[in-house]
Coordinates of C-alpha atoms and ligand atoms in Angstrom, one line a residue:
X29 CA 0.2 0.5 0.3
X30 CA 0.9 3.5 -0.9
X31 CA 0.7 6.0 1.8
X32 CA 1.3 9.2 1.7
X33 CA 4.3 11.2 2.8
X34 CA 3.4 13.0 6.0
X35 CA 5.0 15.9 5.2
X36 CA 7.1 17.1 2.4
X37 CA 9.9 19.2 3.6
X38 CA 10.2 20.8 7.0
X39 CA 12.6 24.1 6.8
X40 CA 15.4 24.2 9.2
X41 CA 16.9 27.1 10.9
X42 CA 20.0 25.9 12.4
X43 CA 20.8 28.1 15.2
X44 CA 22.0 30.2 18.5
X45 CA 25.3 30.3 19.6
X46 CA 28.0 30.6 22.4
X47 CA 28.9 34.0 23.9
X48 CA 31.3 36.5 22.5
X49 CA 33.2 39.3 22.8
X50 CA 33.5 42.5 20.2
X51 CA 36.2 45.4 21.4
X52 CA 33.6 48.6 21.1
X53 CA 35.9 50.9 18.4
X54 CA 34.6 54.4 19.8
X55 CA 33.7 55.8 16.1
X56 CA 31.6 53.3 15.6
X57 CA 27.8 53.6 16.8
X58 CA 24.0 52.9 16.1
X59 CA 23.4 57.1 15.4
X60 CA 27.1 57.4 12.7
X61 CA 26.1 54.0 10.7
X62 CA 22.2 55.4 10.5
X63 CA 23.2 58.7 9.0
X64 CA 24.8 57.2 6.1
X65 CA 22.2 55.9 4.8
X66 CA 19.6 58.1 5.5
X67 CA 17.9 56.0 8.6
X68 CA 17.1 56.9 12.2
X69 CA 18.1 54.9 14.9
X70 CA 15.4 56.0 17.7
X71 CA 15.1 55.3 21.9
X72 CA 12.3 56.3 24.5
X73 CA 13.0 58.2 26.5
X74 CA 11.6 59.9 30.0
X75 CA 12.6 63.1 31.1
X76 CA 13.5 61.9 34.4
X77 CA 16.3 59.9 32.5
X78 CA 17.9 63.2 31.5
X79 CA 19.0 63.6 34.8
X80 CA 20.8 60.5 34.5
X81 CA 24.8 61.4 32.7
X82 CA 25.5 58.0 31.2
X83 CA 21.6 58.1 30.1
X84 CA 22.0 60.9 28.3
X85 CA 25.4 60.6 26.7
X86 CA 24.6 57.2 25.9
X87 CA 21.4 58.8 23.8
X88 CA 22.7 61.3 22.4
X89 CA 25.9 58.8 21.0
X90 CA 24.0 56.3 19.3
X91 CA 20.3 57.5 18.6
X92 CA 19.4 60.3 16.7
X93 CA 16.0 59.7 17.2
X94 CA 13.7 60.7 20.9
X95 CA 10.3 60.0 21.1
X96 CA 8.8 61.2 24.9
X97 CA 7.4 57.8 26.0
X98 CA 4.7 59.4 28.0
X99 CA 5.9 63.2 28.4
X100 CA 4.3 63.8 24.4
X101 CA 0.6 62.1 25.5
X102 CA -2.5 63.9 26.0
X103 CA -3.6 63.5 29.4
X104 CA -0.4 64.7 29.9
X105 CA 0.0 67.8 28.3
X106 CA -3.6 68.8 29.2
X107 CA -4.8 67.3 32.2
X108 CA -6.9 69.9 33.0
X109 CA -9.6 71.2 29.8
X110 CA -7.6 74.2 28.1
X111 CA -4.9 73.9 30.7
X112 CA -1.4 73.3 29.1
X113 CA 1.8 71.8 30.8
X114 CA 4.2 71.5 28.3
X115 CA 7.2 71.7 31.1
X116 CA 8.9 67.9 30.2
X117 CA 7.4 67.6 26.5
X118 CA 9.9 71.1 26.1
X119 CA 12.8 69.2 27.7
X120 CA 12.6 66.5 25.5
X121 CA 12.2 68.9 22.8
X122 CA 15.4 70.6 23.8
X123 CA 17.4 67.9 24.8
X124 CA 16.8 66.4 21.0
X125 CA 17.2 70.1 19.1
X126 CA 20.5 70.3 21.4
X127 CA 21.9 66.8 20.1
X128 CA 20.4 66.5 16.4
X129 CA 17.9 64.2 17.0
X130 CA 15.2 64.0 15.5
X131 CA 12.1 63.5 18.3
X132 CA 9.4 61.5 16.9
X133 CA 5.9 62.6 18.5
X134 CA 3.8 59.9 20.7
X135 CA 0.4 60.0 20.6
X136 CA -2.2 62.3 20.1
X137 CA -4.4 59.9 20.9
X138 CA -4.6 56.5 22.9
X139 CA -7.2 55.4 25.0
X140 CA -5.0 55.1 28.0
X141 CA -3.9 58.3 27.7
X142 CA -6.6 60.6 27.4
X143 CA -7.9 63.5 29.5
X144 CA -10.3 61.8 32.6
X145 CA -12.3 64.9 31.4
X146 CA -12.9 64.1 27.5
X147 CA -13.2 60.2 28.9
X148 CA -16.1 61.3 31.3
X149 CA -17.3 64.8 29.7
X150 CA -20.6 64.7 28.1
X151 CA -20.4 66.9 25.2
X152 CA -22.2 66.6 21.7
X153 CA -20.4 65.1 18.8
X154 CA -20.2 68.9 17.7
X155 CA -18.3 69.8 20.4
X156 CA -16.1 66.9 21.2
X157 CA -15.0 67.6 17.2
X158 CA -14.2 71.1 18.5
X159 CA -12.6 69.7 21.4
X160 CA -10.5 67.5 19.6
X161 CA -9.6 69.8 17.2
X162 CA -8.7 72.5 20.1
X163 CA -6.3 70.3 21.7
X164 CA -3.9 68.8 18.7
X165 CA -4.4 72.3 17.4
X166 CA -2.5 73.3 20.1
X167 CA 0.0 70.8 21.0
X168 CA 1.4 70.2 16.9
X169 CA 1.2 74.1 16.9
X170 CA 3.6 74.0 19.2
X171 CA 6.2 72.3 17.2
X172 CA 5.5 73.6 14.2
X173 CA 8.2 73.0 12.0
X174 CA 10.4 70.9 14.9
X175 CA 8.3 67.8 15.4
X176 CA 7.9 66.4 12.0
X177 CA 6.7 63.2 13.0
X178 CA 3.3 62.2 15.1
X179 CA 1.8 59.0 16.3
X180 CA -2.2 60.5 15.3
X181 CA -3.4 57.9 16.9
X182 CA -2.6 55.4 18.9
X183 CA -3.8 51.3 19.2
X184 CA -7.0 52.4 17.8
X185 CA -8.3 49.1 16.5
X186 CA -8.8 45.9 18.3
X187 CA -7.3 43.2 19.3
X188 CA -9.0 41.1 16.7
X189 CA -9.3 43.0 14.0
X190 CA -12.6 43.4 13.7
X191 CA -13.5 46.4 14.6
X192 CA -12.0 49.5 15.8
X193 CA -11.2 49.9 19.7
X194 CA -14.2 51.6 21.6
X195 CA -11.5 54.6 23.1
X196 CA -13.5 58.2 24.9
X197 CA -12.9 59.6 22.0
X198 CA -14.9 57.7 19.3
X199 CA -17.7 57.4 21.5
X200 CA -18.5 61.2 21.4
X201 CA -17.4 61.9 17.8
X202 CA -18.1 58.3 16.3
X203 CA -16.1 56.3 13.7
X204 CA -14.4 59.1 12.5
X205 CA -12.8 60.3 15.2
X206 CA -9.7 59.2 13.7
X207 CA -9.7 61.0 9.9
X208 CA -10.7 63.5 11.7
X209 CA -7.7 64.3 14.6
X210 CA -5.3 63.3 11.7
X211 CA -6.6 66.5 9.2
X212 CA -6.3 68.3 12.2
X213 CA -2.9 67.7 12.8
X214 CA -1.8 68.3 9.4
X215 CA -3.9 71.6 9.2
X216 CA -1.7 72.5 12.5
X217 CA 1.3 71.6 11.3
X218 CA 1.1 70.9 6.8
X219 CA 4.7 69.2 6.9
X220 CA 4.8 67.2 9.6
X221 CA 4.4 63.6 8.8
X222 CA 1.2 61.4 10.3
X223 CA 1.0 57.7 11.9
X224 CA -1.1 55.7 12.5
X225 CA 0.4 53.7 15.4
X226 CA -0.1 50.0 16.9
X227 CA 1.0 46.3 18.2
X228 CA 0.1 42.8 17.4
X229 CA 0.5 44.5 13.2
X230 CA 3.6 43.9 12.9
X231 CA 3.4 40.8 10.7
X232 CA 0.7 39.6 8.3
X233 CA -2.6 39.0 10.5
X234 CA -5.8 40.2 11.0
X235 CA -5.2 43.1 12.5
X236 CA -2.8 43.8 10.4
X237 CA -5.1 43.6 7.9
X238 CA -7.6 45.6 9.4
X239 CA -4.8 48.8 9.9
X240 CA -4.0 48.0 5.6
X241 CA -7.9 49.1 5.3
X242 CA -7.9 51.7 6.9
X243 CA -4.5 53.2 5.9
X244 CA -5.2 51.7 2.7
X245 CA -8.9 54.1 2.7
X246 CA -7.4 57.1 4.6
X247 CA -4.9 57.0 1.2
X248 CA -7.3 57.0 -1.4
X249 CA -9.7 59.5 0.2
X250 CA -7.1 61.6 0.5
X251 CA -6.9 62.2 4.0
X252 CA -3.5 63.1 5.0
X253 CA -1.6 60.2 6.4
X254 CA 2.2 59.0 6.0
X255 CA 3.2 56.2 8.0
X256 CA 2.4 53.3 10.1
X257 CA 4.1 52.4 13.4
X258 CA 4.4 49.3 14.0
X259 CA 5.4 49.1 18.3
X260 CA 7.3 45.9 17.8
X261 CA 7.1 44.8 21.9
X262 CA 8.2 40.6 21.0
X263 CA 9.3 37.9 22.4
X264 CA 11.9 36.2 21.9
X265 CA 11.2 33.8 19.2
X266 CA 7.8 35.8 18.9
X267 CA 7.8 37.0 15.2
X268 CA 8.6 36.1 12.0
X269 CA 11.3 38.7 10.5
X270 CA 9.1 37.2 6.8
X271 CA 5.4 38.4 7.0
X272 CA 6.6 41.3 8.5
X273 CA 8.7 42.3 5.6
X274 CA 5.2 41.4 3.5
X275 CA 3.1 44.1 5.5
X276 CA 6.1 46.6 5.0
X277 CA 6.2 46.0 1.3
X278 CA 2.5 46.0 1.5
X279 CA 2.3 49.3 3.4
X280 CA 5.2 51.1 1.5
X281 CA 3.5 50.0 -1.3
X282 CA 0.5 52.5 -1.0
X283 CA 3.1 54.8 -0.6
X284 CA 3.5 55.0 3.1
X285 CA 7.0 54.5 5.5
X286 CA 6.5 52.1 8.5
X287 CA 8.3 52.7 11.7
X288 CA 9.1 50.2 14.0
X289 CA 9.2 52.4 17.3
X290 CA 8.6 50.4 20.3
X291 CA 10.9 47.7 19.5
X292 CA 11.6 45.7 23.3
X293 CA 12.3 41.1 22.5
X294 CA 11.4 40.1 26.7
X295 CA 11.9 36.5 27.6
X296 CA 10.7 34.3 30.6
X297 CA 13.1 34.5 33.4
X298 CA 17.2 35.0 34.3
X299 CA 18.9 36.1 31.2
X300 CA 21.1 33.5 30.6
X301 CA 23.4 34.2 27.6
X302 CA 22.0 31.5 25.6
X303 CA 18.7 34.2 26.0
X304 CA 21.1 37.2 24.8
X305 CA 22.2 35.5 21.5
X306 CA 18.9 34.5 20.9
X307 CA 17.9 37.6 21.4
X308 CA 20.5 39.3 19.4
X309 CA 19.7 37.5 16.9
X310 CA 16.2 38.3 16.9
X311 CA 17.3 42.6 16.9
X312 CA 19.4 41.9 13.7
X313 CA 16.4 40.4 12.1
X314 CA 14.4 42.9 12.7
X315 CA 16.6 45.5 11.2
X316 CA 17.2 43.9 8.7
X317 CA 14.1 43.5 7.7
X318 CA 13.5 47.3 8.1
X319 CA 17.2 48.0 6.4
X320 CA 16.0 45.9 3.3
X321 CA 13.0 48.5 2.3
X322 CA 13.5 51.9 1.8
X323 CA 9.3 52.4 3.0
X324 CA 11.1 52.2 6.8
X325 CA 12.6 55.1 8.0
X326 CA 13.8 54.5 11.7
X327 CA 14.3 51.6 14.2
X328 CA 13.2 52.9 17.9
X329 CA 13.7 50.6 20.5
X330 CA 10.9 51.2 23.9
X331 CA 13.6 52.8 26.4
X332 CA 17.6 52.9 25.9
X333 CA 18.8 50.7 29.5
X334 CA 16.8 47.9 30.8
X335 CA 17.8 48.8 34.0
X336 CA 14.5 51.6 32.9
X337 CA 12.5 49.6 30.4
X338 CA 8.5 50.1 30.9
X339 CA 8.1 46.1 30.8
X340 CA 9.8 46.4 34.8
X341 CA 6.9 48.3 35.7
X342 CA 4.8 46.9 38.7
X343 CA 1.7 47.5 37.0
X344 CA 2.2 45.4 33.9
X345 CA 1.8 42.3 36.1
X346 CA 1.3 40.2 33.1
X347 CA 4.7 39.9 32.1
X348 CA 5.4 39.1 36.0
X349 CA 9.9 39.2 35.3
X350 CA 11.5 42.0 37.3
X351 CA 14.7 40.6 35.6
X352 CA 13.6 41.3 32.4
X353 CA 16.2 42.6 29.8
X354 CA 14.8 43.8 26.7
X355 CA 17.3 46.3 24.8
X356 CA 20.3 47.0 23.5
X357 CA 22.2 48.4 26.5
X358 CA 21.9 46.6 30.3
X359 CA 21.3 47.8 33.6
X360 CA 25.2 49.3 33.9
X361 CA 24.8 50.7 30.1
X362 CA 27.3 48.4 28.9
X363 CA 26.1 47.2 25.3
X364 CA 24.9 43.7 24.6
X365 CA 24.8 41.1 22.2
X366 CA 21.5 42.7 20.6
X367 CA 23.2 45.6 20.5
X368 CA 26.5 44.5 18.4
X369 CA 23.4 42.4 16.3
X370 CA 22.0 45.7 15.5
X371 CA 25.0 47.8 14.7
X372 CA 26.4 44.3 12.7
X373 CA 23.6 45.2 10.4
X374 CA 23.5 48.6 9.8
X375 CA 27.2 48.4 9.1
X376 CA 26.4 45.2 5.9
X377 CA 24.1 47.7 5.0
X378 CA 26.2 50.6 4.8
X379 CA 28.9 49.0 3.3
X380 CA 30.9 49.2 6.5
X381 CA 33.2 46.5 7.8
X382 CA 31.0 43.8 10.0
X383 CA 31.4 44.6 13.4
X384 CA 30.9 40.6 13.7
X385 CA 32.3 38.1 12.6
X386 CA 30.1 35.8 9.9
X387 CA 30.2 32.5 13.1
X388 CA 29.1 35.5 15.0
X389 CA 26.6 36.3 13.3
X390 CA 25.5 32.8 12.6
X391 CA 25.4 31.0 16.4
X392 CA 23.3 34.2 17.1
X393 CA 20.7 33.6 13.7
X394 CA 21.6 30.7 13.0
X395 CA 23.6 30.8 9.7
X396 CA 21.6 30.1 6.9
X397 CA 18.3 28.8 6.4
X398 CA 18.3 25.2 5.2
X399 CA 16.1 23.8 3.3
X400 CA 15.9 19.4 4.4
X401 CA 13.7 16.7 2.3
X402 CA 12.2 15.0 3.5
X403 CA 11.9 11.3 1.6
X404 CA 8.3 9.4 1.5
X405 CA 7.7 6.4 4.5
X406 CA 10.1 3.4 3.2
X407 CA 11.2 -0.2 4.7
X408 CA 14.7 -0.8 3.0
X409 CA 14.0 -4.1 4.4
X410 CA 10.5 -5.3 4.1
X411 CA 10.5 -7.0 8.1
X412 CA 11.1 -3.8 9.4
X413 CA 8.5 -3.3 11.7
X414 CA 8.5 0.9 11.1
X415 CA 10.6 2.5 7.8
X416 CA 13.8 3.5 8.4
X417 CA 14.6 6.9 10.4
X418 CA 15.3 10.7 8.7
X419 CA 18.7 10.9 9.9
X420 CA 19.1 13.9 13.1
X421 CA 15.0 14.6 11.8
X422 CA 12.7 11.8 11.8
X423 CA 12.2 8.9 13.8
X424 CA 9.3 6.9 13.0
X425 CA 8.3 4.1 16.6
X426 CA 6.3 1.4 15.2
X427 CA 3.1 0.4 17.7
X428 CA 2.4 -1.6 19.2
X429 CA 5.6 -3.6 20.6
X430 CA 6.3 -5.3 24.3
X431 CA 9.9 -4.6 25.7
X432 CA 10.9 -6.4 28.4
X433 CA 13.6 -3.9 29.4
X434 CA 16.1 -6.4 31.0
X435 CA 18.9 -5.6 29.4
X436 CA 18.7 -7.4 26.8
X437 CA 18.0 -6.5 23.0
X438 CA 17.2 -9.5 21.3
X439 CA 12.9 -8.0 21.3
X440 CA 14.4 -5.1 19.7
X441 CA 15.7 -7.2 16.4
X442 CA 12.9 -5.6 13.5
X443 CA 12.4 -2.5 15.2
X444 CA 14.8 0.3 13.0
X445 CA 17.5 2.3 14.8
X446 CA 18.4 5.3 14.5
X447 CA 22.0 6.7 14.3
X448 CA 24.4 9.2 16.2
X449 CA 27.8 9.9 15.0
X450 CA 28.7 13.2 14.8
X451 CA 28.2 16.9 17.6
X452 CA 29.6 19.6 18.3
X453 CA 32.6 18.1 20.1
X454 CA 34.1 14.9 18.9
X455 CA 38.1 14.5 19.0
X456 CA 40.1 13.4 16.9
X457 CA 40.6 10.4 17.1
X458 CA 36.9 9.3 18.6
X459 CA 35.6 5.8 18.6
X460 CA 32.5 6.3 20.2
X461 CA 28.7 5.7 18.5
X462 CA 25.9 5.3 19.2
X463 CA 22.5 3.6 18.1
X464 CA 19.0 4.3 19.3
X465 CA 15.6 2.9 18.9
X466 CA 12.1 3.9 20.0
X467 CA 8.6 1.6 20.1
X468 CA 5.7 1.9 22.3
X469 CA 2.7 -0.5 23.6
X470 CA -0.9 0.3 25.3
X471 CA 1.8 1.4 29.0
X472 CA 5.0 2.5 27.6
X473 CA 7.3 4.2 25.3
X474 CA 11.0 2.4 25.4
X475 CA 14.2 2.9 24.2
X476 CA 17.1 1.2 23.2
X477 CA 20.2 3.0 23.1
X478 CA 23.4 0.7 22.3
X479 CA 26.6 2.6 22.8
X480 CA 30.0 1.9 20.9
X481 CA 33.0 2.6 23.3
X482 CA 36.5 1.0 23.8
X483 CA 36.5 2.7 26.8
X484 CA 34.0 3.4 29.5
X485 CA 34.0 5.5 32.1
X486 CA 32.0 6.2 34.8
X487 CA 31.8 6.5 38.3
X488 CA 33.8 9.9 39.4
X489 CA 31.3 12.3 39.1
X490 CA 28.4 13.3 41.3
X491 CA 25.2 12.5 39.4
X492 CA 23.7 15.5 40.9
X493 CA 25.4 18.3 39.3
X494 CA 27.9 16.7 36.6
X495 CA 26.0 13.6 35.8
X496 CA 26.6 14.5 32.1
X497 CA 30.9 14.8 32.7
X498 CA 30.9 11.0 32.5
X499 CA 29.7 8.2 30.0
X500 CA 26.0 9.3 29.8
X501 CA 22.6 8.9 26.9
X502 CA 20.1 11.6 27.0
X503 CA 16.7 10.7 25.7
X504 CA 14.1 14.2 24.9
X505 CA 11.0 14.5 25.2
X506 CA 8.4 17.7 24.3
X507 CA 5.0 15.8 25.0
X508 CA 3.4 19.9 24.9
X509 CA 2.1 19.5 20.8
X510 CA 4.0 22.5 20.7
X511 CA 7.1 22.2 18.9
X512 CA 8.1 25.5 19.0
X513 CA 8.3 25.7 22.0
X514 CA 11.7 27.7 23.6
X515 CA 12.2 26.7 27.2
X516 CA 11.1 23.9 29.2
X517 CA 7.9 23.5 30.4
X518 CA 5.7 20.4 31.8
X519 CA 5.7 17.7 29.5
X520 CA 9.6 18.4 28.0
X521 CA 12.5 16.6 29.5
X522 CA 15.9 15.9 29.5
X523 CA 16.4 12.2 30.5
X524 CA 20.8 11.6 31.1
X525 CA 20.4 8.1 31.9
X526 CA 24.5 7.4 32.8
X527 CA 26.4 4.5 32.4
X528 CA 26.9 4.5 36.1
X529 CA 23.9 2.4 36.3
X530 CA 26.1 -0.3 35.7
X531 CA 27.0 -1.1 38.9
X532 CA 23.3 0.0 39.8
X533 CA 20.8 -2.8 40.3
X534 CA 17.7 -0.6 41.1
X535 CA 15.9 -0.6 37.4
X536 CA 13.4 1.6 38.5
X537 CA 15.0 4.1 40.4
X538 CA 18.0 4.1 38.4
X539 CA 21.1 7.4 38.6
X540 CA 19.7 10.0 36.1
X541 CA 19.8 13.8 34.8
X542 CA 18.1 17.0 32.6
X543 CA 15.7 19.2 32.6
X544 CA 13.0 17.1 34.2
X545 CA 13.9 13.9 33.6
X546 CA 12.7 13.5 37.4
X547 CA 9.0 13.9 35.9
X548 CA 9.2 10.7 33.6
X549 CA 8.8 8.3 35.8
X550 CA 11.9 6.7 34.1
X551 CA 12.8 2.8 34.3
X552 CA 16.1 1.8 33.1
X553 CA 19.1 -0.6 33.0
X554 CA 22.0 -0.9 31.7
X555 CA 24.5 -3.9 30.9
X556 CA 28.2 -3.4 30.1
X557 CA 28.6 -5.4 25.9
X558 CA 31.7 -6.3 24.1
X559 CA 31.9 -2.9 22.1
X560 CA 31.0 -0.6 24.9
X561 CA 27.4 -0.6 26.5
X562 CA 23.4 -0.3 26.5
X563 CA 20.8 0.8 27.8
X564 CA 16.9 -0.2 27.7
X565 CA 14.7 1.9 29.3
X566 CA 11.1 2.9 29.3
X567 CA 8.4 5.7 30.5
X568 CA 5.4 5.6 31.1
X569 CA 2.6 7.0 28.6
X570 CA 0.9 8.5 31.5
X571 CA 2.0 10.7 33.9
X572 CA 1.8 13.8 36.1
X573 CA 3.2 15.9 32.9
X574 CA 2.8 14.3 30.1
X575 CA -0.4 11.7 28.2
X576 CA 1.1 10.2 25.4
X577 CA -0.9 8.6 22.1
X578 CA 0.6 6.6 20.2
X579 CA -1.8 6.9 17.1
X580 CA -0.5 6.6 13.5
X581 CA 1.7 10.1 12.3
X582 CA 0.9 11.2 16.3
X583 CA 4.1 13.6 16.5
X584 CA 6.9 14.5 20.1
X585 CA 9.4 16.5 20.1
X586 CA 12.5 13.7 20.2
X587 CA 15.8 14.1 20.8
X588 CA 18.3 11.1 21.8
X589 CA 22.7 12.9 22.7
X590 CA 25.2 11.2 24.0
X591 CA 28.5 12.6 26.5
X592 CA 31.7 10.6 26.3
X593 CA 34.9 10.8 28.4
X594 CA 37.6 8.4 27.8
X595 CA 39.8 9.3 31.2
X596 CA 37.2 8.5 34.1
X597 CA 38.4 11.3 36.8
X598 CA 38.1 13.9 33.1
X599 CA 35.5 15.5 32.1
X600 CA 33.6 15.1 29.3
X601 CA 35.4 15.5 25.4
X602 CA 32.6 13.7 23.7
X603 CA 29.5 15.3 22.5
X604 CA 27.5 13.9 19.8
X605 CA 23.8 14.9 18.9
X606 CA 21.3 13.5 16.8
X607 CA 19.0 16.0 15.6
X608 CA 20.4 18.5 12.9
X609 CA 18.9 21.4 14.2
X610 CA 20.3 21.5 17.8
X611 CA 23.9 22.5 15.9
X612 CA 25.8 23.7 19.4
X613 CA 24.4 21.6 22.7
X614 CA 21.3 23.3 23.0
X615 CA 18.6 21.1 23.7
X616 CA 19.0 21.0 27.2
X617 CA 17.3 24.5 27.6
X618 CA 15.4 24.6 23.9
X619 CA 13.1 22.5 22.8
X620 CA 12.5 23.9 19.5
X621 CA 16.1 21.9 18.1
X622 CA 14.4 18.4 19.0
X623 CA 13.8 16.6 16.2
X624 CA 10.7 14.6 15.6
X625 CA 8.9 10.8 16.6
X626 CA 6.4 9.9 14.2
X627 CA 4.5 7.4 16.0
X628 CA 3.8 4.3 12.9
X629 CA 0.9 1.5 13.9
X630 CA 2.8 -1.2 12.6
X631 CA -0.4 -2.8 11.7
X632 CA -1.4 -0.8 8.6
Ligands
LIG26 C1 4.1 53.0 28.1 C2 5.6 53.5 29.3 O1 6.2 52.7 28.2 C3 5.0 53.6 30.3 O2 5.9 54.2 31.7 C4 3.3 53.9 31.0 O3 3.7 54.1 32.3 C5 2.6 54.1 29.9 O4 2.9 54.2 28.3 N1 2.1 51.0 23.4 C6 2.4 52.4 23.8 C7 3.2 53.3 24.7 O5 2.5 52.9 23.1 O6 2.7 54.6 24.5 C8 4.0 52.9 26.2 O7 4.1 53.1 26.9 C9 3.7 51.0 25.5 C10 3.1 50.1 25.1

């Protein structure tokens, strides 16, 4: 019987890297490079930040655009009707002028910062239109000729994209409050570029379609609009650069500018080196999308230093990470990998010597995307219970098949093997390789590892802290159904099985290590063989943290590693890895690098 290919092509991004250092050339700055390309690199700033000398120095050195983070919003400027307080805003404008920076005004109309007197006001539509006009004429008019860009309306569309957001001005005026705001801003300063700004509208989705429809309609009807701001508050790994490029392109085709107006890239937990590298890769990709299209004229980060990021604000309980580091400069104003990534993207764009080596860059952004063709499942030997594994990509696990976990591999006879013979650390005279296999019955998932190794070395490291420094095999499972997750959560486990179990005679409590390994309820037997050692193991299909259902073509994230040490009291000198995605030994922290295990019904 001919079977359909489960899927034909998987795009594999080879990613992630080790830490690096780059000496900073004192001449080099984001700003200096941007200015060679008529481009703007901006940052959101509070007036209070101007009291901090290092902040001032960093801001003026690195940025040529400044967005008032709070002080240009309507609720700040006109808390009481007709009584304007421009002190903070004036200070920011003066600073920008003194340092030759462009102000990106933000934001004339925003539901989260609309004065109380508007919110609670009981005005007729005509009265409200008059009030909106007065406010905009006063604010934009005051800085006429000095503020070349304004976010006129911020976040005017619902998250689903299905409707305009219910906002105070909309309640008073109706749906046309948006175009009226643009018309008033244009009247106040005909030379200012007027932007519609929003979040969740960066890529291609119903909300960005709604923005596109709104602004296309304005363009078609001659309502003065010149650009769209894409806020770009992201989580690491949380955007698709190609989709953002498509959105920038379609907006550009309307004759509009695009700016990335509030960029920050957050993460959960502490900012490890790995997290900062991945964040850098994301900054590079995002900057690159902007620089690749002339319609994109500015890249603005929502702050300069992690120390002052709004994401640490107590009122942002939903992010709940006081140690988040989402920006280009750390708490001490030191440039982070993300800074060098952004700088490198700019340097390459303007034809300047790259700041990062190709290897450093590849470590951050994953080098070139590689497409792997997945062949249709084939049994090279008709007696096999499942198709051949696709090296480093797919293992087909036959079911239902029961195995006795006893250290005797004879019950695995007709099960195809995967091969693990390469990885990031392979000694020149390496003699270690491994084959593995997996099957399931109605109650357990079973693993087999057969390791060839002339020097099985174990028993010298503390299993609690250094289990992976001596001979051991790691099976990884992601049972969550989401193979794209980039951090560990319940249902993901790294199960490191030590060769030391050779001398351990309790299979139901083997010596293991690894992230969430204890949740896997592993049974394992390890025996010495003529050529190395052999592991037979099983985990229940149902535990407190997962339910695995072997069904035809059901998929799990799956990975296999081998750690080898040849001198018993030295640390690991060999690291072999199965999944092609994990070039740099990051599976212990990032499940998206696992390969796949497809269940295969042997009776079909
Ligand atoms: C935020 C500021 O960063 C905070 O300090 C302030 O308390 C609230 O506003 N989208 C926007 C910005 O358009 O204006 C918001 O700025 C962040 C979300």
